[in-house]
C-alpha positions as CSV (number, residue, x, y, z in Angstrom):
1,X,0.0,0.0,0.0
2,X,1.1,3.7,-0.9
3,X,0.7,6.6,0.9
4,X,1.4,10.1,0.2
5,X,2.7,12.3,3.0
6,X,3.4,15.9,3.5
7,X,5.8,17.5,5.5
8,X,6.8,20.8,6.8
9,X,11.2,20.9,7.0
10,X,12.0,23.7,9.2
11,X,15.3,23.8,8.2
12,X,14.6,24.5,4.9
13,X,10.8,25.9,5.0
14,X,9.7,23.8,1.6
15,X,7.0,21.2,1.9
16,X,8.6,17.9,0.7
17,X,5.9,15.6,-0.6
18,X,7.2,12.1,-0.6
19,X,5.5,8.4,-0.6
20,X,6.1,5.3,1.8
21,X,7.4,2.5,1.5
22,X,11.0,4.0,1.7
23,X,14.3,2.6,0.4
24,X,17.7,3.5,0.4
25,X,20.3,4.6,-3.0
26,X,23.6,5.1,-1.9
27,X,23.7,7.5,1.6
28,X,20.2,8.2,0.8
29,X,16.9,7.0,2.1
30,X,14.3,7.6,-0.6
31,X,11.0,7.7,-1.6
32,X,10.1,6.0,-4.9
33,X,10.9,8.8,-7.2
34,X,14.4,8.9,-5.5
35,X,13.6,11.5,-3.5
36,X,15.6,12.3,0.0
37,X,14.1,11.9,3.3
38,X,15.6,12.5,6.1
39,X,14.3,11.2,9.5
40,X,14.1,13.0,12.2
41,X,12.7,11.4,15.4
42,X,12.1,11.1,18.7
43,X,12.2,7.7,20.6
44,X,9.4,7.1,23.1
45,X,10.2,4.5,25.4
46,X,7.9,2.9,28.1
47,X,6.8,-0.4,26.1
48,X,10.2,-2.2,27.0
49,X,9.8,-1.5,30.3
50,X,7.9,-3.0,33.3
51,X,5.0,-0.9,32.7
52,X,4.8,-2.5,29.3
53,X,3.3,0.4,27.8
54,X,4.4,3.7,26.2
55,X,5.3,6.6,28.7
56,X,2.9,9.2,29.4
57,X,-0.6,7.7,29.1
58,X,-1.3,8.8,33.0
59,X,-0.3,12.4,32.2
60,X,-2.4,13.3,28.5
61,X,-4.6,11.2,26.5
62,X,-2.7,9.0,23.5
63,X,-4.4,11.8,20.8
64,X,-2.3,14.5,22.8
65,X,1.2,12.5,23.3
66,X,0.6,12.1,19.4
67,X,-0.8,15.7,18.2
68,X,2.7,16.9,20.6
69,X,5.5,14.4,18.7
70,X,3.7,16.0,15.2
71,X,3.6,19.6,16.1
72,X,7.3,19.5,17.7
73,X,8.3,18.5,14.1
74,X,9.3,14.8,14.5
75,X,8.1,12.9,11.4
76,X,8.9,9.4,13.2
77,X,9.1,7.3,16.3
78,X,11.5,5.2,17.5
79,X,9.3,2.9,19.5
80,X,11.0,0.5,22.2
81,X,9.9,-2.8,22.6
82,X,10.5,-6.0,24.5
83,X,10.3,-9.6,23.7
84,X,8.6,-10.0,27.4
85,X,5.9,-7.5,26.6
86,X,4.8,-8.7,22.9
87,X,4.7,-12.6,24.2
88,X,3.1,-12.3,27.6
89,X,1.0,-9.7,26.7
90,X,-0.1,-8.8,30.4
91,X,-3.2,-7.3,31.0
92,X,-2.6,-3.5,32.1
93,X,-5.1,-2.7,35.6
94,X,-3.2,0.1,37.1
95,X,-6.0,2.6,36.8
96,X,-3.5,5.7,38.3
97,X,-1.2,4.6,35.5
98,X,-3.7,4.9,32.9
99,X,-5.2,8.2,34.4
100,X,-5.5,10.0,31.2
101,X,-6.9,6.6,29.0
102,X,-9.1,4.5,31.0
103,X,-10.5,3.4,27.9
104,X,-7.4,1.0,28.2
105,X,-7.9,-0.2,31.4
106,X,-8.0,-4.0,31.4
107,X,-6.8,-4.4,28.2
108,X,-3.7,-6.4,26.9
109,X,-0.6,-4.7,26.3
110,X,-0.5,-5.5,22.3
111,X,-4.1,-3.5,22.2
112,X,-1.9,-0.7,23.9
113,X,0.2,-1.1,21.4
114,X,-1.8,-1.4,18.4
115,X,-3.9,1.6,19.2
116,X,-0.4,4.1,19.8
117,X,1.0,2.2,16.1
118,X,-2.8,3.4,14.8
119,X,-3.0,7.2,15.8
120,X,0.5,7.8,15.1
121,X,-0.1,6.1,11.6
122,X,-3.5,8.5,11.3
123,X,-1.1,11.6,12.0
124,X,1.5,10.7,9.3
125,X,4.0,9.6,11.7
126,X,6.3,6.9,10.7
127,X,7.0,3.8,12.8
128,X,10.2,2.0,13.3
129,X,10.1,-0.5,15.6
130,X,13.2,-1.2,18.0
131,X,13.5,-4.6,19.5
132,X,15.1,-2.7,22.9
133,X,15.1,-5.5,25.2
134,X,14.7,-9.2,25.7
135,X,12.7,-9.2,29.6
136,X,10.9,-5.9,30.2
137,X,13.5,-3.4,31.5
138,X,15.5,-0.6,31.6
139,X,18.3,-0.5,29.3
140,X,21.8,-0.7,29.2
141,X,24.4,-2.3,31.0
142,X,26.9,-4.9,31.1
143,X,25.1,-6.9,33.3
144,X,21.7,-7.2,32.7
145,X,21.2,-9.9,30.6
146,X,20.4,-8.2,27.3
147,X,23.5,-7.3,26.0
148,X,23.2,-10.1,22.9
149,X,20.5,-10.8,21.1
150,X,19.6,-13.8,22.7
151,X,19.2,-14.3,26.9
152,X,19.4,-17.3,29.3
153,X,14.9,-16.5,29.2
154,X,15.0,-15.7,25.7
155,X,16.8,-18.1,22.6
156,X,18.0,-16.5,19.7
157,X,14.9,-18.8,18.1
158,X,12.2,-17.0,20.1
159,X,13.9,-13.4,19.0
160,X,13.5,-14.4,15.4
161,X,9.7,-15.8,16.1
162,X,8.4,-13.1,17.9
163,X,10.5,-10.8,15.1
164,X,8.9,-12.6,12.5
165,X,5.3,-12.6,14.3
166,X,5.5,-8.7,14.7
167,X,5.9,-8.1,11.3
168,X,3.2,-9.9,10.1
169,X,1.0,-8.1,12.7
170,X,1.9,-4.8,11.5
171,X,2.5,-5.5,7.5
172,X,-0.3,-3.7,6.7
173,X,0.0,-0.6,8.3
174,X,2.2,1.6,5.5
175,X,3.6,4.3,8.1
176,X,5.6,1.1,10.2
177,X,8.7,2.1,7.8
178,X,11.3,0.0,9.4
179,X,12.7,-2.8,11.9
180,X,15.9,-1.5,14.5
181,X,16.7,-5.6,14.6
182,X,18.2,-5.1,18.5
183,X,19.3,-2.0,20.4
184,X,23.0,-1.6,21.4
185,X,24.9,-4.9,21.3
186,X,27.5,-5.4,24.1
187,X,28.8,-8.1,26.5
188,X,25.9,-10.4,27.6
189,X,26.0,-13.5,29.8
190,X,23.9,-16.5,29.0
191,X,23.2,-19.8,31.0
192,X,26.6,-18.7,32.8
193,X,28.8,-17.8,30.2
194,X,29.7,-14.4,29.0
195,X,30.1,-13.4,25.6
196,X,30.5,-9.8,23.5
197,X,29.1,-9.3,19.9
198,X,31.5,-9.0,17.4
199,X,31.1,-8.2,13.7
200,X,31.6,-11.3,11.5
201,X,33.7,-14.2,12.9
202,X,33.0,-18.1,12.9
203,X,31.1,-18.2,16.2
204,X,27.4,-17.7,15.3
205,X,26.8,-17.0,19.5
206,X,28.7,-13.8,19.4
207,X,28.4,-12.9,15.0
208,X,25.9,-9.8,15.2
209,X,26.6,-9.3,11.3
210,X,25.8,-13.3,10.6
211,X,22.0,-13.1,13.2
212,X,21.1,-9.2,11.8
213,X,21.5,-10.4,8.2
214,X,19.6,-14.0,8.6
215,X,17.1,-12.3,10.4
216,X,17.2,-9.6,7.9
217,X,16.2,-11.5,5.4
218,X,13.6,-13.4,6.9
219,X,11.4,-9.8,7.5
220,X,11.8,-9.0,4.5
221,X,10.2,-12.5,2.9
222,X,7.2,-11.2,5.4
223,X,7.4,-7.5,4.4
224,X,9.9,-6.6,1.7
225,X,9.2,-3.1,1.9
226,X,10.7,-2.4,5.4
227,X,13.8,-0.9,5.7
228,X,16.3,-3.2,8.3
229,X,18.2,-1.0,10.7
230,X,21.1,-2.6,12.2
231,X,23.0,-1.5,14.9
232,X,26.7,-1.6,15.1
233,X,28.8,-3.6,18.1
234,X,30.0,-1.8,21.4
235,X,26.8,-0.4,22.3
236,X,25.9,1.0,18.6
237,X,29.1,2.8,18.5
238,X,31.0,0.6,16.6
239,X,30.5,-0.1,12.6
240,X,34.1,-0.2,11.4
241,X,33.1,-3.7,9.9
242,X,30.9,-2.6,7.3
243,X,33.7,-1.6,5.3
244,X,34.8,-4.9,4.7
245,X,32.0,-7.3,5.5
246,X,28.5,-5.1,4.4
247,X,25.3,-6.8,5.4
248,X,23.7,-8.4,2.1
249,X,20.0,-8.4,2.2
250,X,18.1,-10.8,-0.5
251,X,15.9,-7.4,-1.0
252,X,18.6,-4.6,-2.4
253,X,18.6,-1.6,-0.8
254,X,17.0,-2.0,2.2
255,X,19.6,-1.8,5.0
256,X,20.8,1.3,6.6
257,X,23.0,1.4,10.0
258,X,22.5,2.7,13.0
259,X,25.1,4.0,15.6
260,X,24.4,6.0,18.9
261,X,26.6,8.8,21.0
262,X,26.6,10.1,24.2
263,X,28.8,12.4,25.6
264,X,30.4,9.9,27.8
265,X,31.3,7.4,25.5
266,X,34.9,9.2,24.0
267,X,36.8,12.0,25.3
268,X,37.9,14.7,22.4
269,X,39.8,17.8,22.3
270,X,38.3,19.8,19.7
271,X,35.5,19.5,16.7
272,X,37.9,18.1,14.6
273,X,39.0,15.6,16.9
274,X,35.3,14.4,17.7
275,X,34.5,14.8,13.9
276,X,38.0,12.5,13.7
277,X,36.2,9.9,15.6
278,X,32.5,9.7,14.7
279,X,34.1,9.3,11.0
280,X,36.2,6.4,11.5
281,X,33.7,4.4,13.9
282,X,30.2,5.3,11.3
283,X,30.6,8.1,9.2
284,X,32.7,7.0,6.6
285,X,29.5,5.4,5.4
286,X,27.9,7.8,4.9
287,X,30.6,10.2,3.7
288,X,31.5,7.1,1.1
289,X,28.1,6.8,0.2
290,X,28.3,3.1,1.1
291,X,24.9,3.3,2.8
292,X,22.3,5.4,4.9
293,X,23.5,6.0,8.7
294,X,20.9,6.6,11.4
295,X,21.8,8.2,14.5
296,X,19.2,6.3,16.7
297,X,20.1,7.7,19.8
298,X,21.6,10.7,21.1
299,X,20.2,12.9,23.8
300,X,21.4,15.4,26.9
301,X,20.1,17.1,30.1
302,X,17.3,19.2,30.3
303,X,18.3,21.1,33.9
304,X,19.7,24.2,32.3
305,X,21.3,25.9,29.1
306,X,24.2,24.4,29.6
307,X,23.3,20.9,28.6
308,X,22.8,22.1,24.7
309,X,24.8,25.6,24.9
310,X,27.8,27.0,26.1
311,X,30.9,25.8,27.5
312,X,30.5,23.1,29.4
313,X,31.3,19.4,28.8
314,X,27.4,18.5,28.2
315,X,26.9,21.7,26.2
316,X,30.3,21.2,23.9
317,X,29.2,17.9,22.8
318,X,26.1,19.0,22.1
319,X,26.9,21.3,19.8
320,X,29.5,19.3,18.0
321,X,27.5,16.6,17.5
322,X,24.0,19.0,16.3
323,X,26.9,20.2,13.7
324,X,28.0,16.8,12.7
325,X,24.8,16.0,12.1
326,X,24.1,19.0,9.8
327,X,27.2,18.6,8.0
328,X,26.9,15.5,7.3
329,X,22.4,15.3,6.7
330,X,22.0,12.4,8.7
331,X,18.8,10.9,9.7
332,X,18.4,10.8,13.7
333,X,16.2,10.2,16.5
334,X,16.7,12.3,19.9
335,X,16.2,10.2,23.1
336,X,14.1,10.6,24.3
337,X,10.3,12.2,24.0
338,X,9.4,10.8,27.7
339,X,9.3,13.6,30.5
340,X,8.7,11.0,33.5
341,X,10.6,7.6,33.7
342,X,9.1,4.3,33.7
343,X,9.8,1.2,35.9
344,X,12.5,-0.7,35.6
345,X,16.1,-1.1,37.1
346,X,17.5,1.7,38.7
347,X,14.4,4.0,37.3
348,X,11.0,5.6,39.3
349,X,7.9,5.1,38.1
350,X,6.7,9.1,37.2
351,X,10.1,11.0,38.2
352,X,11.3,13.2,36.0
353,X,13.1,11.7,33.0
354,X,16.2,14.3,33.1
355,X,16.9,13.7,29.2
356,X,13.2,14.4,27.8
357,X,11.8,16.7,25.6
358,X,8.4,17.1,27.4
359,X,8.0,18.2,30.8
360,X,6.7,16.4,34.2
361,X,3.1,16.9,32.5
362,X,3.9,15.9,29.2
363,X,2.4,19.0,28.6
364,X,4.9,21.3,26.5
365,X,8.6,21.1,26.0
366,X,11.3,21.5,28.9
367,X,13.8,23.2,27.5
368,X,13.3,25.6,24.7
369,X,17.0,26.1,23.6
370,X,17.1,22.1,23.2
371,X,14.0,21.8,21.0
372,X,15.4,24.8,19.3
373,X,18.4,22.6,18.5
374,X,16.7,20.3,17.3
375,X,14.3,22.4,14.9
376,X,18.0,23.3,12.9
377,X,18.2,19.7,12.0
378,X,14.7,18.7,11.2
C-alpha cells in the first residue's frame, strides 16, 4: 500500500511531498521517485519496560502525546519494545497509570500497542520498531542480561519468532517504515557464560553481522518493503566492519546502520578531533556513500542551558555533535520524547526523566534552547 505524506522541513521551510514504503540509493533513504528523506525522530520508550506500555498515558490522552511528537516536528518514532511485553502480553489494571486513558484499562498490552501504532499512523507519523530488550527493562548495561540478542529467558529462536510474528502483525500498516533488529549490542551473559558481539567471525553466538543479516532476510520474505536498521557492536558505537563485511540483504537496498553517542562514550579535544572519531567508527558510510546512517540515539540534560549551549562538557558535545549531524544530513532520532521515567532497574515510576523533551506533565517542551536545536536539524 502507498501513501502520500506531506511534511513541513524547518530547516529549509519547503513542503517535501514524498511516498512510503521508503528505500535507500547510496547514503540516501528515498522515496520512490528517488527523492531524500531524512528522518528525524524522537524515541518514546515505556513499552520495554515494566510498565509494558508507552510513557505518558497517565499524564495526556494518546491523541495528545501524538498531536505533541507531530507539532514538535518529529516525522517518526522510535518505539521500544521488548520480547517479554509482545509474548506475555499482560493485561494493564493500574487505573492511576492509565489516568489520562481508562478506555485502556484492562486491556492487553498488544491492544496498547496497536492503538499508539494506529494514531500515530493516522497523524503521518512513521514507525520503526526497535526490539530494545529481551525481559521488560531498563536498558543498558553490562550486566543485565540483554546485551546479545539472545538471553538465558530468551533463545536467539524465540527473538526471530516473535520478530517474525511482529511483522506480520503490523504488515499492513504503511507508516511502520522499518525494523531496528536489536538496540545496542554489548557483552551479555547466557546460561553462565559471558560473551561480546562482534562483527563477523566463525562463532554464530557472538556474529551480530551473521544473526542481523539472517534475520534480515527473513522480515523481509514477510514485508519486503521495510527498511532493516542494524546497529553496530559496542553499544551502537561501533561499525568499522561494514567496510569490509557489508550486510547483504536478499531485498537490495533495504539496509541502513544505526550507531548511537553520548557524551560519555569518547573523550575529544576539539570538533575536529570528535568529527575524527564519529568518521572512523560510522561516518565514513555515509561520507562514502556506502549506505544510509541513522543516528538512533543521542540525547542530553534538560536542567539548564548548559546541557545544549555553552561551554561546558554537556553543552560542547552538544553542539558538535547538532553540527556533525548537519554537516553531514543524517537521519536521527533524539532520546528521548518521555518527560517522566518508567519502571524498571534503577528508574522511578513518574520522576522526572532528566533527558526528555516534554516536561513532568507531558504538557509542553522543557527546554526551549534544546528543542530549538533540534528544529535546525529537522
Amino acid at each position: 500500500m502507498k501513501e502520500n505524506i506531506t511534511l513541513l522541513l524547518l530547516l529549509s521551510s519547503v513542503v517535501l511531498v514524498f511516498s512510503v514504503p521508503l528505500h535507500t540509493e547510496g547514503r540516501w533513504i528515498v522515496d520512490e521517485k528517488g527523492q531524500h528523506v531524512r528522518l528525524a525522530c524522537v524515541n518514546w520508550y515505556g513499552a520495554d519496560q515494566k510498565d509494558f506500555m508507552v510513557g505518558g498515558l497517565e499524564q495526556q490522552p494518546l491523541e495528545v502525546l501524538v498531536k505533541t511528537i507531530k507539532t514538535l516536528g518529529f516525522n517518526c518514532v522510535r518505539l521500544p519494545w521488548s520480547l517479554q511485553m509482545y509474548i506475555e502480553n499482560p493485561t494493564i489494571n493500574n487505573r492511576t497509570k492509565l489516568a489520562s486513558n481508562l478506555d485502556f484499562l484492562n486491556k492487553p498490552a498488544l491492544f496498547i500497542l496497536d492503538r499508539v501504532i494506529e494514531t500515530l499512523a493516522s497523524q503521518e507519523i512513521m514507525i520503526i520498531l526497535d526490539n530494545h530488550m529481551s525481559n521488560a527493562d531498563w536498558c543498558c548495561s553490562g550486566s543485565d542480561g540483554n546485551g546479545l540478542w539472545y538471553t538465558t529467558n530468551y533463545p536467539a529462536s524465540v527473538w526471530t519468532s516473535t520478530w517474525l510474528d511482529i511483522v506480520k502483525r503490523y504488515r499492513n500498516v504503511s507508516m511502520v517504515i522499518g525494523t531496528d533488529l536489536r538496540n545496542e549490542l554489548r557483552t551479555g551473559c547466557v546460561n553462565g557464560q559471558c560473551r561480546t558481539a562482534v562483527w563477523g567471525g566463525s562463532d554464530p553466538n557472538t556474529d551480530w553481522h551473521g544473526a542481523a543479516q539472517n534475520l534480515g532476510n527473513q522480515i523481509l520474505s514477510i514485508n519486503p518493503n521495510l527498511l532493516i536498521f542494524v546497529e553496530g557492536i559496542n553499544y551502537a558505537l561501533d561499525l568499522t566492519g561494514v567496510r569490509n563485511l557489508p550486510i547483504k540483504l536478499n531485498v537490495a537496498d533495504r539496509v541502513v546502520y544505526e550507531a548511537h553517542n553520548y557524551q560519555w562514550d569518547f573523550s575529544f579535544s576539539s570538533y575536529n578531533d570528535f568529527k575524527s572519531k564519529l568518521d572512523n567508527s560510522w561516518g565514513y558510510i555515509v561520507n562514502e556513500n556506502i549506505a544510509p546512517l541513522w543516528l538512533g540515539e543521542f540525547g542530553t540534560c534538560h536542567s539548564s542551558v548548559s546541557c545544549v549551549q555553552g561551554n561546558s562538557a554537556q553543552g560542547i558535545w552538544f553542539q558538535y555533535l547538532i553540527q556533525y549531524i548537519k554537516s553531514n544530513d543524517l537521519s536521527w532520532s533524539y532520546w528521548a520524547l518521555d518527560g517522566t521515567e518508567s519502571s524498571g532497574t534503577g528508574r522511578t515510576y513518574n520522576a522526572e526523566e532528566s533527558y526528555g523533551i516534554l516536561n513532568m506533565q507531558w504538557s509542553g517542551v522543557k527546554l526551549n534552547e534544546m528543542m530549538e536545536a533540534l528544529k535546525t536539524i529537522q
